[in-house]
Amino acid sequence: MNRDRSHAIFAHAQMLMPGGVNSPARAFGAVGGEPIVVARGEGAHLVDVDGNRYIDYIGSWGPMILGHAHPAVTEALARTIQGGTSFGAPT
């Protein structure tokens, strides 16, 4: 399994952020190794920046029950975002 790009991105991130990530749970410090750097999600799978494919057993800690990039969800998001993205007021 090639992880060269993931390693390079994580090494660079460690120079910019403590632990190289935005959450201690993502740092892998307690278990050794390095995190994968995700490029995209497809259904129940994640694909890293090196092209490796993984089963996503985490599911974003619950909210991804339909999987990544489910067509019904992405279509609803596309329709909604056409109306604007942030207003600073009730909608």
PDB file of N, CA and C in Angstrom:
ATOM      1  N   MET A   1       0.857  -1.181   0.000  1.00  0.00           N
ATOM      2  CA  MET A   1       0.000   0.000   0.000  1.00  0.00           C
ATOM      3  C   MET A   1       0.899   1.237   0.000  1.00  0.00           C
ATOM      4  N   ASN A   2       0.755   2.052  -1.005  1.00  0.00           N
ATOM      5  CA  ASN A   2       1.524   3.291  -1.104  1.00  0.00           C
ATOM      6  C   ASN A   2       0.851   4.380  -0.275  1.00  0.00           C
ATOM      7  N   ARG A   3       1.636   5.052   0.567  1.00  0.00           N
ATOM      8  CA  ARG A   3       1.099   6.150   1.373  1.00  0.00           C
ATOM      9  C   ARG A   3       2.014   7.368   1.312  1.00  0.00           C
ATOM     10  N   ASP A   4       2.773   7.504   0.231  1.00  0.00           N
ATOM     11  CA  ASP A   4       3.759   8.580   0.114  1.00  0.00           C
ATOM     12  C   ASP A   4       3.138   9.970   0.195  1.00  0.00           C
ATOM     13  N   ARG A   5       2.064  10.209  -0.552  1.00  0.00           N
ATOM     14  CA  ARG A   5       1.429  11.535  -0.521  1.00  0.00           C
ATOM     15  C   ARG A   5       0.835  11.820   0.848  1.00  0.00           C
ATOM     16  N   SER A   6       0.175  10.825   1.449  1.00  0.00           N
ATOM     17  CA  SER A   6      -0.383  11.007   2.793  1.00  0.00           C
ATOM     18  C   SER A   6       0.720  11.377   3.775  1.00  0.00           C
ATOM     19  N   HIS A   7       1.851  10.676   3.694  1.00  0.00           N
ATOM     20  CA  HIS A   7       2.973  10.956   4.594  1.00  0.00           C
ATOM     21  C   HIS A   7       3.478  12.383   4.398  1.00  0.00           C
ATOM     22  N   ALA A   8       3.656  12.801   3.153  1.00  0.00           N
ATOM     23  CA  ALA A   8       4.172  14.147   2.873  1.00  0.00           C
ATOM     24  C   ALA A   8       3.210  15.227   3.361  1.00  0.00           C
ATOM     25  N   ILE A   9       1.925  15.033   3.129  1.00  0.00           N
ATOM     26  CA  ILE A   9       0.925  16.017   3.567  1.00  0.00           C
ATOM     27  C   ILE A   9       0.889  16.091   5.089  1.00  0.00           C
ATOM     28  N   PHE A  10       0.923  14.935   5.752  1.00  0.00           N
ATOM     29  CA  PHE A  10       0.897  14.922   7.213  1.00  0.00           C
ATOM     30  C   PHE A  10       2.161  15.567   7.786  1.00  0.00           C
ATOM     31  N   ALA A  11       3.317  15.292   7.190  1.00  0.00           N
ATOM     32  CA  ALA A  11       4.568  15.900   7.661  1.00  0.00           C
ATOM     33  C   ALA A  11       4.501  17.422   7.541  1.00  0.00           C
ATOM     34  N   HIS A  12       3.954  17.917   6.443  1.00  0.00           N
ATOM     35  CA  HIS A  12       3.807  19.367   6.264  1.00  0.00           C
ATOM     36  C   HIS A  12       2.814  19.934   7.283  1.00  0.00           C
ATOM     37  N   ALA A  13       1.706  19.230   7.492  1.00  0.00           N
ATOM     38  CA  ALA A  13       0.687  19.689   8.446  1.00  0.00           C
ATOM     39  C   ALA A  13       1.253  19.771   9.863  1.00  0.00           C
ATOM     40  N   GLN A  14       2.167  18.871  10.210  1.00  0.00           N
ATOM     41  CA  GLN A  14       2.774  18.904  11.544  1.00  0.00           C
ATOM     42  C   GLN A  14       3.597  20.172  11.769  1.00  0.00           C
ATOM     43  N   MET A  15       4.061  20.788  10.703  1.00  0.00           N
ATOM     44  CA  MET A  15       4.798  22.052  10.831  1.00  0.00           C
ATOM     45  C   MET A  15       3.849  23.233  11.035  1.00  0.00           C
ATOM     46  N   LEU A  16       2.568  23.041  10.713  1.00  0.00           N
ATOM     47  CA  LEU A  16       1.596  24.129  10.763  1.00  0.00           C
ATOM     48  C   LEU A  16       0.637  24.055  11.943  1.00  0.00           C
ATOM     49  N   MET A  17       0.344  22.839  12.409  1.00  0.00           N
ATOM     50  CA  MET A  17      -0.630  22.636  13.487  1.00  0.00           C
ATOM     51  C   MET A  17      -0.049  21.672  14.517  1.00  0.00           C
ATOM     52  N   PRO A  18      -0.349  21.859  15.797  1.00  0.00           N
ATOM     53  CA  PRO A  18       0.105  20.891  16.798  1.00  0.00           C
ATOM     54  C   PRO A  18      -0.417  19.495  16.468  1.00  0.00           C
ATOM     55  N   GLY A  19       0.450  18.537  16.345  1.00  0.00           N
ATOM     56  CA  GLY A  19       0.054  17.175  16.007  1.00  0.00           C
ATOM     57  C   GLY A  19      -0.274  16.979  14.547  1.00  0.00           C
ATOM     58  N   GLY A  20      -0.315  18.056  13.770  1.00  0.00           N
ATOM     59  CA  GLY A  20      -0.596  17.959  12.346  1.00  0.00           C
ATOM     60  C   GLY A  20      -2.057  17.812  11.986  1.00  0.00           C
ATOM     61  N   VAL A  21      -2.934  17.887  12.992  1.00  0.00           N
ATOM     62  CA  VAL A  21      -4.368  17.709  12.756  1.00  0.00           C
ATOM     63  C   VAL A  21      -5.162  18.674  13.628  1.00  0.00           C
ATOM     64  N   ASN A  22      -6.466  18.752  13.396  1.00  0.00           N
ATOM     65  CA  ASN A  22      -7.300  19.681  14.161  1.00  0.00           C
ATOM     66  C   ASN A  22      -8.016  19.026  15.328  1.00  0.00           C
ATOM     67  N   SER A  23      -7.644  17.808  15.685  1.00  0.00           N
ATOM     68  CA  SER A  23      -8.266  17.103  16.801  1.00  0.00           C
ATOM     69  C   SER A  23      -7.293  16.049  17.318  1.00  0.00           C
ATOM     70  N   PRO A  24      -7.115  15.950  18.635  1.00  0.00           N
ATOM     71  CA  PRO A  24      -6.204  14.929  19.162  1.00  0.00           C
ATOM     72  C   PRO A  24      -6.567  13.513  18.715  1.00  0.00           C
ATOM     73  N   ALA A  25      -7.849  13.241  18.497  1.00  0.00           N
ATOM     74  CA  ALA A  25      -8.271  11.901  18.081  1.00  0.00           C
ATOM     75  C   ALA A  25      -7.765  11.553  16.687  1.00  0.00           C
ATOM     76  N   ARG A  26      -7.475  12.563  15.873  1.00  0.00           N
ATOM     77  CA  ARG A  26      -7.011  12.316  14.513  1.00  0.00           C
ATOM     78  C   ARG A  26      -5.488  12.184  14.412  1.00  0.00           C
ATOM     79  N   ALA A  27      -4.771  12.449  15.493  1.00  0.00           N
ATOM     80  CA  ALA A  27      -3.313  12.504  15.440  1.00  0.00           C
ATOM     81  C   ALA A  27      -2.638  11.134  15.445  1.00  0.00           C
ATOM     82  N   PHE A  28      -3.312  10.102  15.911  1.00  0.00           N
ATOM     83  CA  PHE A  28      -2.776   8.744  15.974  1.00  0.00           C
ATOM     84  C   PHE A  28      -1.600   8.632  16.932  1.00  0.00           C
ATOM     85  N   GLY A  29      -1.312   9.682  17.714  1.00  0.00           N
ATOM     86  CA  GLY A  29      -0.164   9.675  18.610  1.00  0.00           C
ATOM     87  C   GLY A  29      -0.199   8.561  19.635  1.00  0.00           C
ATOM     88  N   ALA A  30      -1.362   8.234  20.140  1.00  0.00           N
ATOM     89  CA  ALA A  30      -1.474   7.215  21.182  1.00  0.00           C
ATOM     90  C   ALA A  30      -1.325   5.798  20.642  1.00  0.00           C
ATOM     91  N   VAL A  31      -1.510   5.609  19.341  1.00  0.00           N
ATOM     92  CA  VAL A  31      -1.465   4.263  18.777  1.00  0.00           C
ATOM     93  C   VAL A  31      -0.315   4.064  17.800  1.00  0.00           C
ATOM     94  N   GLY A  32       0.439   5.120  17.542  1.00  0.00           N
ATOM     95  CA  GLY A  32       1.531   5.022  16.580  1.00  0.00           C
ATOM     96  C   GLY A  32       1.017   5.133  15.153  1.00  0.00           C
ATOM     97  N   GLY A  33       1.909   5.317  14.235  1.00  0.00           N
ATOM     98  CA  GLY A  33       1.520   5.441  12.839  1.00  0.00           C
ATOM     99  C   GLY A  33       1.087   6.852  12.497  1.00  0.00           C
ATOM    100  N   GLU A  34       0.525   6.998  11.332  1.00  0.00           N
ATOM    101  CA  GLU A  34       0.067   8.292  10.845  1.00  0.00           C
ATOM    102  C   GLU A  34      -1.349   8.150  10.303  1.00  0.00           C
ATOM    103  N   PRO A  35      -2.127   9.231  10.366  1.00  0.00           N
ATOM    104  CA  PRO A  35      -3.479   9.163   9.807  1.00  0.00           C
ATOM    105  C   PRO A  35      -3.445   9.117   8.286  1.00  0.00           C
ATOM    106  N   ILE A  36      -4.494   8.592   7.705  1.00  0.00           N
ATOM    107  CA  ILE A  36      -4.637   8.694   6.256  1.00  0.00           C
ATOM    108  C   ILE A  36      -5.110  10.110   5.943  1.00  0.00           C
ATOM    109  N   VAL A  37      -4.829  10.583   4.753  1.00  0.00           N
ATOM    110  CA  VAL A  37      -5.315  11.882   4.305  1.00  0.00           C
ATOM    111  C   VAL A  37      -6.388  11.589   3.264  1.00  0.00           C
ATOM    112  N   VAL A  38      -7.626  11.871   3.609  1.00  0.00           N
ATOM    113  CA  VAL A  38      -8.770  11.501   2.780  1.00  0.00           C
ATOM    114  C   VAL A  38      -8.933  12.475   1.618  1.00  0.00           C
ATOM    115  N   ALA A  39      -9.101  11.934   0.426  1.00  0.00           N
ATOM    116  CA  ALA A  39      -9.374  12.732  -0.768  1.00  0.00           C
ATOM    117  C   ALA A  39     -10.872  12.813  -1.040  1.00  0.00           C
ATOM    118  N   ARG A  40     -11.580  11.700  -0.804  1.00  0.00           N
ATOM    119  CA  ARG A  40     -13.026  11.685  -1.069  1.00  0.00           C
ATOM    120  C   ARG A  40     -13.662  10.472  -0.388  1.00  0.00           C
ATOM    121  N   GLY A  41     -14.981  10.525  -0.307  1.00  0.00           N
ATOM    122  CA  GLY A  41     -15.751   9.400   0.189  1.00  0.00           C
ATOM    123  C   GLY A  41     -16.703   8.928  -0.888  1.00  0.00           C
ATOM    124  N   GLU A  42     -16.921   7.630  -0.944  1.00  0.00           N
ATOM    125  CA  GLU A  42     -17.828   7.018  -1.920  1.00  0.00           C
ATOM    126  C   GLU A  42     -18.635   5.945  -1.205  1.00  0.00           C
ATOM    127  N   GLY A  43     -19.883   6.232  -0.906  1.00  0.00           N
ATOM    128  CA  GLY A  43     -20.699   5.249  -0.204  1.00  0.00           C
ATOM    129  C   GLY A  43     -20.103   4.911   1.148  1.00  0.00           C
ATOM    130  N   ALA A  44     -19.799   3.638   1.368  1.00  0.00           N
ATOM    131  CA  ALA A  44     -19.230   3.187   2.642  1.00  0.00           C
ATOM    132  C   ALA A  44     -17.708   3.226   2.650  1.00  0.00           C
ATOM    133  N   HIS A  45     -17.109   3.848   1.644  1.00  0.00           N
ATOM    134  CA  HIS A  45     -15.656   3.831   1.511  1.00  0.00           C
ATOM    135  C   HIS A  45     -15.040   5.223   1.537  1.00  0.00           C
ATOM    136  N   LEU A  46     -13.780   5.265   1.972  1.00  0.00           N
ATOM    137  CA  LEU A  46     -12.941   6.457   1.879  1.00  0.00           C
ATOM    138  C   LEU A  46     -11.818   6.145   0.910  1.00  0.00           C
ATOM    139  N   VAL A  47     -11.392   7.151   0.165  1.00  0.00           N
ATOM    140  CA  VAL A  47     -10.242   7.019  -0.726  1.00  0.00           C
ATOM    141  C   VAL A  47      -9.234   8.078  -0.297  1.00  0.00           C
ATOM    142  N   ASP A  48      -7.996   7.655  -0.036  1.00  0.00           N
ATOM    143  CA  ASP A  48      -6.993   8.625   0.408  1.00  0.00           C
ATOM    144  C   ASP A  48      -6.299   9.283  -0.786  1.00  0.00           C
ATOM    145  N   VAL A  49      -5.426  10.249  -0.491  1.00  0.00           N
ATOM    146  CA  VAL A  49      -4.751  11.001  -1.550  1.00  0.00           C
ATOM    147  C   VAL A  49      -3.791  10.135  -2.361  1.00  0.00           C
ATOM    148  N   ASP A  50      -3.488   8.936  -1.875  1.00  0.00           N
ATOM    149  CA  ASP A  50      -2.636   8.001  -2.606  1.00  0.00           C
ATOM    150  C   ASP A  50      -3.444   7.024  -3.454  1.00  0.00           C
ATOM    151  N   GLY A  51      -4.786   7.124  -3.394  1.00  0.00           N
ATOM    152  CA  GLY A  51      -5.640   6.234  -4.170  1.00  0.00           C
ATOM    153  C   GLY A  51      -6.014   4.949  -3.459  1.00  0.00           C
ATOM    154  N   ASN A  52      -5.599   4.779  -2.203  1.00  0.00           N
ATOM    155  CA  ASN A  52      -5.973   3.589  -1.431  1.00  0.00           C
ATOM    156  C   ASN A  52      -7.423   3.715  -0.978  1.00  0.00           C
ATOM    157  N   ARG A  53      -8.120   2.596  -0.973  1.00  0.00           N
ATOM    158  CA  ARG A  53      -9.542   2.566  -0.627  1.00  0.00           C
ATOM    159  C   ARG A  53      -9.715   1.842   0.707  1.00  0.00           C
ATOM    160  N   TYR A  54     -10.562   2.414   1.583  1.00  0.00           N
ATOM    161  CA  TYR A  54     -10.798   1.865   2.922  1.00  0.00           C
ATOM    162  C   TYR A  54     -12.298   1.782   3.186  1.00  0.00           C
ATOM    163  N   ILE A  55     -12.722   0.797   3.955  1.00  0.00           N
ATOM    164  CA  ILE A  55     -14.095   0.781   4.454  1.00  0.00           C
ATOM    165  C   ILE A  55     -14.162   1.784   5.597  1.00  0.00           C
ATOM    166  N   ASP A  56     -15.138   2.669   5.566  1.00  0.00           N
ATOM    167  CA  ASP A  56     -15.285   3.692   6.606  1.00  0.00           C
ATOM    168  C   ASP A  56     -16.167   3.148   7.724  1.00  0.00           C
ATOM    169  N   TYR A  57     -15.536   2.568   8.725  1.00  0.00           N
ATOM    170  CA  TYR A  57     -16.278   2.041   9.867  1.00  0.00           C
ATOM    171  C   TYR A  57     -16.715   3.145  10.826  1.00  0.00           C
ATOM    172  N   ILE A  58     -16.184   4.348  10.695  1.00  0.00           N
ATOM    173  CA  ILE A  58     -16.519   5.458  11.585  1.00  0.00           C
ATOM    174  C   ILE A  58     -17.790   6.168  11.131  1.00  0.00           C
ATOM    175  N   GLY A  59     -17.967   6.351   9.835  1.00  0.00           N
ATOM    176  CA  GLY A  59     -19.173   7.013   9.317  1.00  0.00           C
ATOM    177  C   GLY A  59     -19.346   8.420   9.852  1.00  0.00           C
ATOM    178  N   SER A  60     -18.221   9.131  10.015  1.00  0.00           N
ATOM    179  CA  SER A  60     -18.243  10.500  10.544  1.00  0.00           C
ATOM    180  C   SER A  60     -18.919  10.549  11.915  1.00  0.00           C
ATOM    181  N   TRP A  61     -18.719   9.491  12.683  1.00  0.00           N
ATOM    182  CA  TRP A  61     -19.266   9.351  14.042  1.00  0.00           C
ATOM    183  C   TRP A  61     -20.791   9.368  14.059  1.00  0.00           C
ATOM    184  N   GLY A  62     -21.422   8.933  12.979  1.00  0.00           N
ATOM    185  CA  GLY A  62     -22.873   8.777  12.979  1.00  0.00           C
ATOM    186  C   GLY A  62     -23.640   9.448  11.867  1.00  0.00           C
ATOM    187  N   PRO A  63     -23.306  10.684  11.459  1.00  0.00           N
ATOM    188  CA  PRO A  63     -24.174  11.359  10.504  1.00  0.00           C
ATOM    189  C   PRO A  63     -24.101  10.833   9.073  1.00  0.00           C
ATOM    190  N   MET A  64     -23.212   9.911   8.771  1.00  0.00           N
ATOM    191  CA  MET A  64     -23.086   9.418   7.402  1.00  0.00           C
ATOM    192  C   MET A  64     -23.829   8.092   7.214  1.00  0.00           C
ATOM    193  N   ILE A  65     -24.998   7.967   7.811  1.00  0.00           N
ATOM    194  CA  ILE A  65     -25.710   6.686   7.751  1.00  0.00           C
ATOM    195  C   ILE A  65     -26.110   6.305   6.331  1.00  0.00           C
ATOM    196  N   LEU A  66     -26.203   7.261   5.424  1.00  0.00           N
ATOM    197  CA  LEU A  66     -26.503   6.948   4.030  1.00  0.00           C
ATOM    198  C   LEU A  66     -25.236   6.755   3.206  1.00  0.00           C
ATOM    199  N   GLY A  67     -24.086   6.932   3.822  1.00  0.00           N
ATOM    200  CA  GLY A  67     -22.819   6.812   3.110  1.00  0.00           C
ATOM    201  C   GLY A  67     -22.356   8.157   2.582  1.00  0.00           C
ATOM    202  N   HIS A  68     -21.153   8.171   2.083  1.00  0.00           N
ATOM    203  CA  HIS A  68     -20.569   9.400   1.541  1.00  0.00           C
ATOM    204  C   HIS A  68     -21.126   9.685   0.151  1.00  0.00           C
ATOM    205  N   ALA A  69     -21.457  10.941  -0.085  1.00  0.00           N
ATOM    206  CA  ALA A  69     -21.899  11.434  -1.395  1.00  0.00           C
ATOM    207  C   ALA A  69     -23.141  10.704  -1.917  1.00  0.00           C
ATOM    208  N   HIS A  70     -24.062  10.358  -1.016  1.00  0.00           N
ATOM    209  CA  HIS A  70     -25.313   9.726  -1.451  1.00  0.00           C
ATOM    210  C   HIS A  70     -26.040  10.699  -2.381  1.00  0.00           C
ATOM    211  N   PRO A  71     -26.507  10.239  -3.547  1.00  0.00           N
ATOM    212  CA  PRO A  71     -27.122  11.141  -4.524  1.00  0.00           C
ATOM    213  C   PRO A  71     -28.272  11.984  -3.972  1.00  0.00           C
ATOM    214  N   ALA A  72     -29.137  11.420  -3.147  1.00  0.00           N
ATOM    215  CA  ALA A  72     -30.260  12.198  -2.604  1.00  0.00           C
ATOM    216  C   ALA A  72     -29.761  13.340  -1.722  1.00  0.00           C
ATOM    217  N   VAL A  73     -28.696  13.090  -0.975  1.00  0.00           N
ATOM    218  CA  VAL A  73     -28.143  14.119  -0.092  1.00  0.00           C
ATOM    219  C   VAL A  73     -27.422  15.188  -0.902  1.00  0.00           C
ATOM    220  N   THR A  74     -26.578  14.783  -1.846  1.00  0.00           N
ATOM    221  CA  THR A  74     -25.832  15.774  -2.627  1.00  0.00           C
ATOM    222  C   THR A  74     -26.759  16.616  -3.497  1.00  0.00           C
ATOM    223  N   GLU A  75     -27.841  16.019  -4.018  1.00  0.00           N
ATOM    224  CA  GLU A  75     -28.805  16.796  -4.808  1.00  0.00           C
ATOM    225  C   GLU A  75     -29.533  17.811  -3.933  1.00  0.00           C
ATOM    226  N   ALA A  76     -29.943  17.407  -2.731  1.00  0.00           N
ATOM    227  CA  ALA A  76     -30.618  18.340  -1.816  1.00  0.00           C
ATOM    228  C   ALA A  76     -29.679  19.469  -1.403  1.00  0.00           C
ATOM    229  N   LEU A  77     -28.427  19.147  -1.157  1.00  0.00           N
ATOM    230  CA  LEU A  77     -27.451  20.183  -0.811  1.00  0.00           C
ATOM    231  C   LEU A  77     -27.241  21.157  -1.963  1.00  0.00           C
ATOM    232  N   ALA A  78     -27.133  20.634  -3.170  1.00  0.00           N
ATOM    233  CA  ALA A  78     -26.932  21.504  -4.335  1.00  0.00           C
ATOM    234  C   ALA A  78     -28.107  22.460  -4.505  1.00  0.00           C
ATOM    235  N   ARG A  79     -29.333  21.959  -4.336  1.00  0.00           N
ATOM    236  CA  ARG A  79     -30.519  22.828  -4.451  1.00  0.00           C
ATOM    237  C   ARG A  79     -30.511  23.889  -3.360  1.00  0.00           C
ATOM    238  N   THR A  80     -30.211  23.491  -2.143  1.00  0.00           N
ATOM    239  CA  THR A  80     -30.241  24.409  -1.009  1.00  0.00           C
ATOM    240  C   THR A  80     -29.175  25.485  -1.126  1.00  0.00           C
ATOM    241  N   ILE A  81     -27.988  25.115  -1.521  1.00  0.00           N
ATOM    242  CA  ILE A  81     -26.885  26.076  -1.572  1.00  0.00           C
ATOM    243  C   ILE A  81     -27.098  27.135  -2.657  1.00  0.00           C
ATOM    244  N   GLN A  82     -27.946  26.851  -3.622  1.00  0.00           N
ATOM    245  CA  GLN A  82     -28.258  27.849  -4.650  1.00  0.00           C
ATOM    246  C   GLN A  82     -28.921  29.083  -4.042  1.00  0.00           C
ATOM    247  N   GLY A  83     -29.542  28.920  -2.871  1.00  0.00           N
ATOM    248  CA  GLY A  83     -30.203  30.033  -2.199  1.00  0.00           C
ATOM    249  C   GLY A  83     -29.269  30.858  -1.329  1.00  0.00           C
ATOM    250  N   GLY A  84     -28.015  30.466  -1.218  1.00  0.00           N
ATOM    251  CA  GLY A  84     -27.044  31.188  -0.398  1.00  0.00           C
ATOM    252  C   GLY A  84     -26.392  30.251   0.594  1.00  0.00           C
ATOM    253  N   THR A  85     -25.305  30.722   1.191  1.00  0.00           N
ATOM    254  CA  THR A  85     -24.546  29.841   2.078  1.00  0.00           C
ATOM    255  C   THR A  85     -24.500  30.291   3.528  1.00  0.00           C
ATOM    256  N   SER A  86     -24.577  31.590   3.802  1.00  0.00           N
ATOM    257  CA  SER A  86     -24.513  32.070   5.179  1.00  0.00           C
ATOM    258  C   SER A  86     -25.106  33.465   5.240  1.00  0.00           C
ATOM    259  N   PHE A  87     -25.988  33.688   6.206  1.00  0.00           N
ATOM    260  CA  PHE A  87     -26.707  34.951   6.243  1.00  0.00           C
ATOM    261  C   PHE A  87     -26.522  35.744   7.527  1.00  0.00           C
ATOM    262  N   GLY A  88     -26.147  35.120   8.618  1.00  0.00           N
ATOM    263  CA  GLY A  88     -26.041  35.835   9.883  1.00  0.00           C
ATOM    264  C   GLY A  88     -27.392  36.282  10.408  1.00  0.00           C
ATOM    265  N   ALA A  89     -28.441  35.611   9.965  1.00  0.00           N
ATOM    266  CA  ALA A  89     -29.813  35.933  10.373  1.00  0.00           C
ATOM    267  C   ALA A  89     -30.644  34.666  10.251  1.00  0.00           C
ATOM    268  N   PRO A  90     -31.805  34.600  10.930  1.00  0.00           N
ATOM    269  CA  PRO A  90     -32.647  33.413  10.821  1.00  0.00           C
ATOM    270  C   PRO A  90     -33.090  33.165   9.381  1.00  0.00           C
ATOM    271  N   THR A  91     -33.219  31.910   9.046  1.00  0.00           N
ATOM    272  CA  THR A  91     -33.700  31.547   7.709  1.00  0.00           C
ATOM    273  C   THR A  91     -34.908  30.648   7.812  1.00  0.00           C
TER     274      THR A  91
END
